[in-house]
Short mmCIF file of C-alpha atoms in Angstrom, two decimals:
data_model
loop_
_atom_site.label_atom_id
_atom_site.label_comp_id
_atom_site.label_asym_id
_atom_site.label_seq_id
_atom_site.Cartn_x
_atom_site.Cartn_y
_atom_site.Cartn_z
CA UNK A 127 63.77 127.64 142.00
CA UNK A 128 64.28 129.27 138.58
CA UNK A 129 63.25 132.89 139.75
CA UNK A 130 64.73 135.35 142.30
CA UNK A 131 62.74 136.33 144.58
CA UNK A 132 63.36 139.75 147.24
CA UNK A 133 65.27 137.88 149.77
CA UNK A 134 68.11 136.92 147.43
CA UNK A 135 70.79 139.17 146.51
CA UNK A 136 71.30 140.86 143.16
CA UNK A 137 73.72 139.62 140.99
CA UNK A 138 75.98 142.62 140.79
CA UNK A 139 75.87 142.60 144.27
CA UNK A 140 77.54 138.80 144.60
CA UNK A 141 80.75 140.18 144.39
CA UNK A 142 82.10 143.97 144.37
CA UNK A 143 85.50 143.95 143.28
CA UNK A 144 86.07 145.76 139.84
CA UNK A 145 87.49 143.13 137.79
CA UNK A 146 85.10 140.35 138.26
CA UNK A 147 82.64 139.35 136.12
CA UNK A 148 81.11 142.09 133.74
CA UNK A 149 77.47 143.25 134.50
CA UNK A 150 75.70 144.94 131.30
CA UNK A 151 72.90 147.70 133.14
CA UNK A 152 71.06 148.08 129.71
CA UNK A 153 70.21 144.20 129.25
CA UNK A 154 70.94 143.14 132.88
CA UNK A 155 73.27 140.69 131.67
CA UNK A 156 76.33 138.55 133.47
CA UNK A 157 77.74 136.40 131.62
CA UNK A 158 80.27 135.08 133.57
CA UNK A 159 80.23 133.45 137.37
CA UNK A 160 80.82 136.36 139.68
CA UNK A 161 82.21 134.08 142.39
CA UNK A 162 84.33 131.30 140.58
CA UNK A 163 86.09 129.94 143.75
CA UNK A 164 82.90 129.52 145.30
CA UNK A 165 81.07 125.61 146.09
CA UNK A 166 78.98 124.84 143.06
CA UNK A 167 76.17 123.40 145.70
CA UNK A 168 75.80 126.47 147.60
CA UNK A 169 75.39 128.71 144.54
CA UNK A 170 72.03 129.91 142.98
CA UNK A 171 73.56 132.28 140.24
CA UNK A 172 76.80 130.79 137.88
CA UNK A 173 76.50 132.94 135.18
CA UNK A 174 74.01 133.15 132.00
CA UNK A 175 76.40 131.24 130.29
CA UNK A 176 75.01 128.52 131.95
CA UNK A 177 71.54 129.13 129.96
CA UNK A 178 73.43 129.15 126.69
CA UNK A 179 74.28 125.29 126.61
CA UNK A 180 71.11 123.97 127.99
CA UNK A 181 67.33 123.53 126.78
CA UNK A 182 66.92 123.51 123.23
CA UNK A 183 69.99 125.90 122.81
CA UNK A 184 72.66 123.84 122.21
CA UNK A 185 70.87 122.16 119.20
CA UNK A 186 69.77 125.23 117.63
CA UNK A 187 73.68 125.95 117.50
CA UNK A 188 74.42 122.85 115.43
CA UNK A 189 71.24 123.18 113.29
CA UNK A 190 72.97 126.73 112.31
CA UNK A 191 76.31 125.21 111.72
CA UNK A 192 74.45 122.44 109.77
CA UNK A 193 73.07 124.90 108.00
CA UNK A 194 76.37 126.83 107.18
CA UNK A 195 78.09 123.74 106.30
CA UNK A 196 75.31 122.28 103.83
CA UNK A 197 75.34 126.21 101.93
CA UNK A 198 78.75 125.74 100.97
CA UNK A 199 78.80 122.29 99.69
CA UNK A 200 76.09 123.38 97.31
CA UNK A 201 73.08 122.54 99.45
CA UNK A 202 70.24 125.04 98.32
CA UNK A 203 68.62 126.48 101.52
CA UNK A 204 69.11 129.14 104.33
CA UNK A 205 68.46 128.87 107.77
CA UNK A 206 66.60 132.47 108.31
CA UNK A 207 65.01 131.98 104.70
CA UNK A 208 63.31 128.46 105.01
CA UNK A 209 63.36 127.42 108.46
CA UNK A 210 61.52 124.60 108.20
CA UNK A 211 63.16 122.89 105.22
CA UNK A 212 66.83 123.23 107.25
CA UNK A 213 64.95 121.42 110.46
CA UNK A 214 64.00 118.83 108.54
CA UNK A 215 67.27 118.33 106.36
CA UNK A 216 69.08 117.83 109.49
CA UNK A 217 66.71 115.56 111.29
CA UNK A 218 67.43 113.32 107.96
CA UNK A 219 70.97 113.59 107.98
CA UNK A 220 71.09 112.90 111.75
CA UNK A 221 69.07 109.86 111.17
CA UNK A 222 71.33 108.86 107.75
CA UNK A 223 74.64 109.68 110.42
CA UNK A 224 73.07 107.26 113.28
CA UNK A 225 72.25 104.59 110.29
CA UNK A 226 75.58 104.74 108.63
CA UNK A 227 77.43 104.45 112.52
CA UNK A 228 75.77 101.17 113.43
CA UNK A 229 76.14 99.80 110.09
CA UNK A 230 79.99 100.38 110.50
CA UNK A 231 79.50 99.40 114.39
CA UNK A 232 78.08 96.21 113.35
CA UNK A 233 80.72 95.30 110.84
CA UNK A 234 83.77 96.04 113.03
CA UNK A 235 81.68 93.70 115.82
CA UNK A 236 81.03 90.91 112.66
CA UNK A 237 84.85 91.14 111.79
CA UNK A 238 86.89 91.28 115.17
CA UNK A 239 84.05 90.15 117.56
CA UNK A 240 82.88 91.59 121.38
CA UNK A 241 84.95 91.22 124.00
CA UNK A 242 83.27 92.82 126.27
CA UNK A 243 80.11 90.57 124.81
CA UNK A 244 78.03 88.54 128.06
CA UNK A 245 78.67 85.38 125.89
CA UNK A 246 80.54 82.98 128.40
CA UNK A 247 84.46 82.50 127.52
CA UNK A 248 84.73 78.86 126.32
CA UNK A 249 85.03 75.89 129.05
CA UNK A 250 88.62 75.22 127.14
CA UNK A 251 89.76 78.21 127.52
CA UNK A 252 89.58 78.91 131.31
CA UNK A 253 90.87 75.82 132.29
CA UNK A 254 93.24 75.34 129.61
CA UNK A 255 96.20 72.69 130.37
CA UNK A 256 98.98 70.85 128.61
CA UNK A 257 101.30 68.63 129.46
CA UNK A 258 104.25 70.82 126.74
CA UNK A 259 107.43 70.92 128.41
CA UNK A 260 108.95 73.85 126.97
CA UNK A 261 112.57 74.72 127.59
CA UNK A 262 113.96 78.93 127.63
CA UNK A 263 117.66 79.73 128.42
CA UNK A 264 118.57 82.81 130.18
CA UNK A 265 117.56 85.25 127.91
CA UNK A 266 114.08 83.71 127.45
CA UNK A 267 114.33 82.22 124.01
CA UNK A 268 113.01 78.97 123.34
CA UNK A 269 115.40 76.14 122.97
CA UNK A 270 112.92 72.88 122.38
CA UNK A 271 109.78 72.04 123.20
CA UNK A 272 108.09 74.33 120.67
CA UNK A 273 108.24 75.62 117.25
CA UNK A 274 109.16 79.06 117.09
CA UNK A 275 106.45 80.78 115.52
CA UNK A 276 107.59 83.00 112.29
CA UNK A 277 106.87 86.60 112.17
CA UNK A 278 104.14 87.09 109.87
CA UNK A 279 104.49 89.55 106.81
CA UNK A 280 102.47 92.57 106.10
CA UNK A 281 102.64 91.76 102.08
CA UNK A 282 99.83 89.32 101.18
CA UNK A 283 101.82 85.62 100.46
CA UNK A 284 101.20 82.63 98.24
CA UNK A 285 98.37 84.71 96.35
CA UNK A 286 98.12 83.60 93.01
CA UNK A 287 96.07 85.99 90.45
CA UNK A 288 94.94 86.27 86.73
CA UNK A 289 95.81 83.04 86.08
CA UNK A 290 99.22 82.85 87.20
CA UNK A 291 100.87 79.62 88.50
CA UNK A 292 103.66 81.39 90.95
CA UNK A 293 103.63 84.89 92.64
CA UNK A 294 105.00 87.85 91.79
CA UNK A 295 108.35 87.76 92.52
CA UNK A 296 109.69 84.82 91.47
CA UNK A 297 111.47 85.65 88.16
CA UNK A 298 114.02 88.03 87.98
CA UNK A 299 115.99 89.39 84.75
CA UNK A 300 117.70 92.86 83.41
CA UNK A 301 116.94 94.13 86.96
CA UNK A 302 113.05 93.32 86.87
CA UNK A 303 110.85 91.28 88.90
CA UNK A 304 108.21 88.85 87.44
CA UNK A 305 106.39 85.82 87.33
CA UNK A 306 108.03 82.32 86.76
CA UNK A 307 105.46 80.93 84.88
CA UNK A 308 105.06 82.98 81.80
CA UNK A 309 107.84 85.62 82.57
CA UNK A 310 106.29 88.84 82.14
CA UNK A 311 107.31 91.77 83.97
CA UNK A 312 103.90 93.54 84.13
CA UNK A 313 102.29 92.45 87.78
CA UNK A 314 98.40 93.06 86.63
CA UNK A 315 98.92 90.84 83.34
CA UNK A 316 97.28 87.73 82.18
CA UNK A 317 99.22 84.61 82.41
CA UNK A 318 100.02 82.99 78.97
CA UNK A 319 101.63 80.65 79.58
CA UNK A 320 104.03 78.42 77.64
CA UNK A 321 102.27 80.48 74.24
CA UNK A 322 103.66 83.98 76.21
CA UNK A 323 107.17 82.66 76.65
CA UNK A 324 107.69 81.45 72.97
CA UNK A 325 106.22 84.07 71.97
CA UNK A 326 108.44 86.71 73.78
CA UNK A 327 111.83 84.79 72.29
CA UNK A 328 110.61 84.99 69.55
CA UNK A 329 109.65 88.70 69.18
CA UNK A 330 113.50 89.01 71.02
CA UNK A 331 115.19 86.63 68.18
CA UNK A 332 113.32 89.36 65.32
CA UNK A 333 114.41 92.19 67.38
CA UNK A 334 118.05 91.06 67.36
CA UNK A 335 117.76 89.98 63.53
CA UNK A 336 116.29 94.15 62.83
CA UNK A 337 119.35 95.49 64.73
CA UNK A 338 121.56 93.55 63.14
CA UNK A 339 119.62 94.50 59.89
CA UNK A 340 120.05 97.82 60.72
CA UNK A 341 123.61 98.25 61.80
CA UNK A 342 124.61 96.51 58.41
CA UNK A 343 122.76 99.24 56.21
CA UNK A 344 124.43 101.46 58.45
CA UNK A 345 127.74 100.43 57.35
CA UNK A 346 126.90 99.57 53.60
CA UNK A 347 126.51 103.56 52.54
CA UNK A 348 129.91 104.08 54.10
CA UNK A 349 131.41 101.71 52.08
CA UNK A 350 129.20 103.16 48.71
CA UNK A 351 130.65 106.85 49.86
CA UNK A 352 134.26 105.46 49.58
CA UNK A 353 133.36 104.07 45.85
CA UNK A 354 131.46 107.78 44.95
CA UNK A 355 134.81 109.38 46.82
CA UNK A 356 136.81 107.59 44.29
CA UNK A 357 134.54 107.98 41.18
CA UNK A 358 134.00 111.66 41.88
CA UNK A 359 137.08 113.03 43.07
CA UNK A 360 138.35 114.30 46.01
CA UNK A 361 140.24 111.12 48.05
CA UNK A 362 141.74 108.84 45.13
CA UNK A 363 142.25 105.38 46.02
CA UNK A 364 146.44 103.87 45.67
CA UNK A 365 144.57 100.72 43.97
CA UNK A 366 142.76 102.60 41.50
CA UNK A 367 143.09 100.86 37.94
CA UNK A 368 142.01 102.43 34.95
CA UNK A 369 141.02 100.74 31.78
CA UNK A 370 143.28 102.69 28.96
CA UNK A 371 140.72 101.84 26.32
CA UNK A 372 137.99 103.13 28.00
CA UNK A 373 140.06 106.10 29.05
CA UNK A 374 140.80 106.95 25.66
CA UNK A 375 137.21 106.56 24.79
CA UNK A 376 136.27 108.89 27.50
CA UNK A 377 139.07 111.82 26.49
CA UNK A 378 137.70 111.55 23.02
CA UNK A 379 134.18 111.95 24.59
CA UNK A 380 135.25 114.76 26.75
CA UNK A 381 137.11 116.53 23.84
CA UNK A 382 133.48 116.36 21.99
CA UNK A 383 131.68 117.53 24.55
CA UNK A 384 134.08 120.87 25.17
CA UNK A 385 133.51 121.32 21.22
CA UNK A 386 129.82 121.04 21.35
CA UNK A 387 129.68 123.61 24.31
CA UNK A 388 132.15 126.06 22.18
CA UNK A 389 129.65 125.98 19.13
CA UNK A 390 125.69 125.70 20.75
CA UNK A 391 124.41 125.53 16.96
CA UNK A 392 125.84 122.25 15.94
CA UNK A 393 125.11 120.53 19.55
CA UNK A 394 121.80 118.26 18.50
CA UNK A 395 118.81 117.42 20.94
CA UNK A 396 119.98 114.32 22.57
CA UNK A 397 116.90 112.37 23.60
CA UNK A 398 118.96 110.09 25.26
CA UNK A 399 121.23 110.62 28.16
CA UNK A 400 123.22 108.83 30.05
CA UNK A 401 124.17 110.64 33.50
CA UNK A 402 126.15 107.59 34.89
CA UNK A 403 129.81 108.67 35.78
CA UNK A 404 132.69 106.01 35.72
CA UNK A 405 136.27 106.48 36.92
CA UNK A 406 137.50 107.10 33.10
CA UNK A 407 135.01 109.62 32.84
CA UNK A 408 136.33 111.44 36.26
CA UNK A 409 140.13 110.86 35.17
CA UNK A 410 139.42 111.96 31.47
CA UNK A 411 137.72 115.13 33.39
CA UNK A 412 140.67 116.18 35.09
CA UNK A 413 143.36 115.52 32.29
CA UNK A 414 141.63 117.95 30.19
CA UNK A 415 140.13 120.52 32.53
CA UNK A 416 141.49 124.24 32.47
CA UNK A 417 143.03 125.30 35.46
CA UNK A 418 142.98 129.16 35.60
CA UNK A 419 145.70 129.48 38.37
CA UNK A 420 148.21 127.47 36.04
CA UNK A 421 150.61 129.94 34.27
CA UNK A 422 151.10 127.30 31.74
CA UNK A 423 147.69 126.73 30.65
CA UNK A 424 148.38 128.92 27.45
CA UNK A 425 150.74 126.59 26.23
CA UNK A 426 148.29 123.13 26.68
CA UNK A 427 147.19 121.28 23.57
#
């Protein structure tokens, strides 16, 4: 019976100590069981808790949290606002759920099989013999009679891809792994082949012939700064060697060139010049430049 009728006892009345289970006057409400310790079969009242997970209560709870859960992934509709429309969302997605389950129920079973299937175990199985002698020794390891069995690896073996005649793996150089067959390094490329490997020496072979390319231009301006140090001035080669006549032809052009700067209104317009220095020019220079910290310069020429 679902009703209490006069006979029975009130439910505040069950049990009288103080800190039992609260009982609300204004909405004649227990929630909890008033006697706990008591046999389950020889109660009437548990509780209204009891009335919370049964009937169509329990499923109005997860059609809220539905609900809730659909709003914030950007799901456009509100329990209290469109009843309805949320009832019927979630019968869907209960039906899409169920769908999707036995799909992925029904692989697993396709991949790995049943075994708790009522397909009868194979005849050879159960009554499997052999006539192997196998021999162990004392710590149970097999000494004959049987192949030991290799441990198999987790890496995937002997798979050959994009062409390639050998795994990955199987070519090693300047601390990198890669394949035998064309010897790349890259372990998603294309094979090419005998092509790839020429192909690679020779971009190598031009590489080398660059650097070597480069390092000599490298070194030829040093050598062109050590011919400008001793046409200009400052670190004079010992085996230097002038040529007198053009020396002398280059203190006579010197001494012109002073006279033409002393008198600016004989100096013509020289379409022509030659800025090209030589090391008579440079000598010539410093044999006839003044030198204001010399006390004898009074007293040259």
């Amino acid at each position: 019976r679902n009703l209490r009728i006069r006979e029975d006892t009130a439910k505040y009345l069950l049990n009288l100590d103080v800190n039992s289970a609260y009982y609300d006057p204004k909405t004649r409400s227990m929630r909890e069981d008033p006697l706990p310790d008591a046999d389950p079969n020889d109660k009437f009242y548990v509780g209204d808790n009891q009335n919370r997970l049964s009937g169509q209560a329990l499923e109005f709870k997860q059609l809220n949290v539905h609900a809730w859960e659909a709003f914030d992934k950007g799901q456009d509709f509100h329990m209290q606002a469109a009843p309805s429309q949320a009832e019927l969302l979630y019968k869907s997605f209960k039906i899409k759920k169920e769908k999707l389950k036995s799909e992925s129920k029904d692989k697993i079973m396709e991949k790995y099989g049943n075994a708790a299937s009522d397909e009868p175990i194979p005849r050879e199985l159960l009554l499997g013999q052999s006539e192997k002698e196998i021999e162990y020794d004392r710590t149970g390891r097999i000494i004959k009679g049987q192949d030991v069995a290799l441990p198999k690896s987790k890496y995937e073996e002997d798979v050959l891809i994009n062409n390639h005649t050998t795994v990955w793996g199987s070519w090693w150089k300047d601390h990198q792994w890669g394949y035998k067959c064309c010897k790349q390094t890259i372990k998603n490329s294309y094979c090419t082949g005998l092509a790839g490997i020429e192909a690679a020496e020779a971009s190598a072979d031009l590489m080398r012939e660059n650097m070597a390319r480069k390092e000599a231009a490298e070194e030829e301006p040093v050598r062109q700064e050590e011919k400008k140090l001793a046409t200009w001035g400052t670190d004079i080669p010992q085996d230097l060697v002038l040529d007198q006549k053009l020396l002398e032809e280059s203190l006579k052009k010197e001494a012109k060139r002073k006279k033409e700067e002393m008198d600016e209104r004989k100096r013509k317009y020289n379409v022509k010049w030659n800025d090209e220095v030589t090391a008579e020019d440079m000598e010539a220079y410093r044999m006839t430049r003044v030198r204001h910290d010399d006390p004898m310069k009074d007293f040259l020429n």
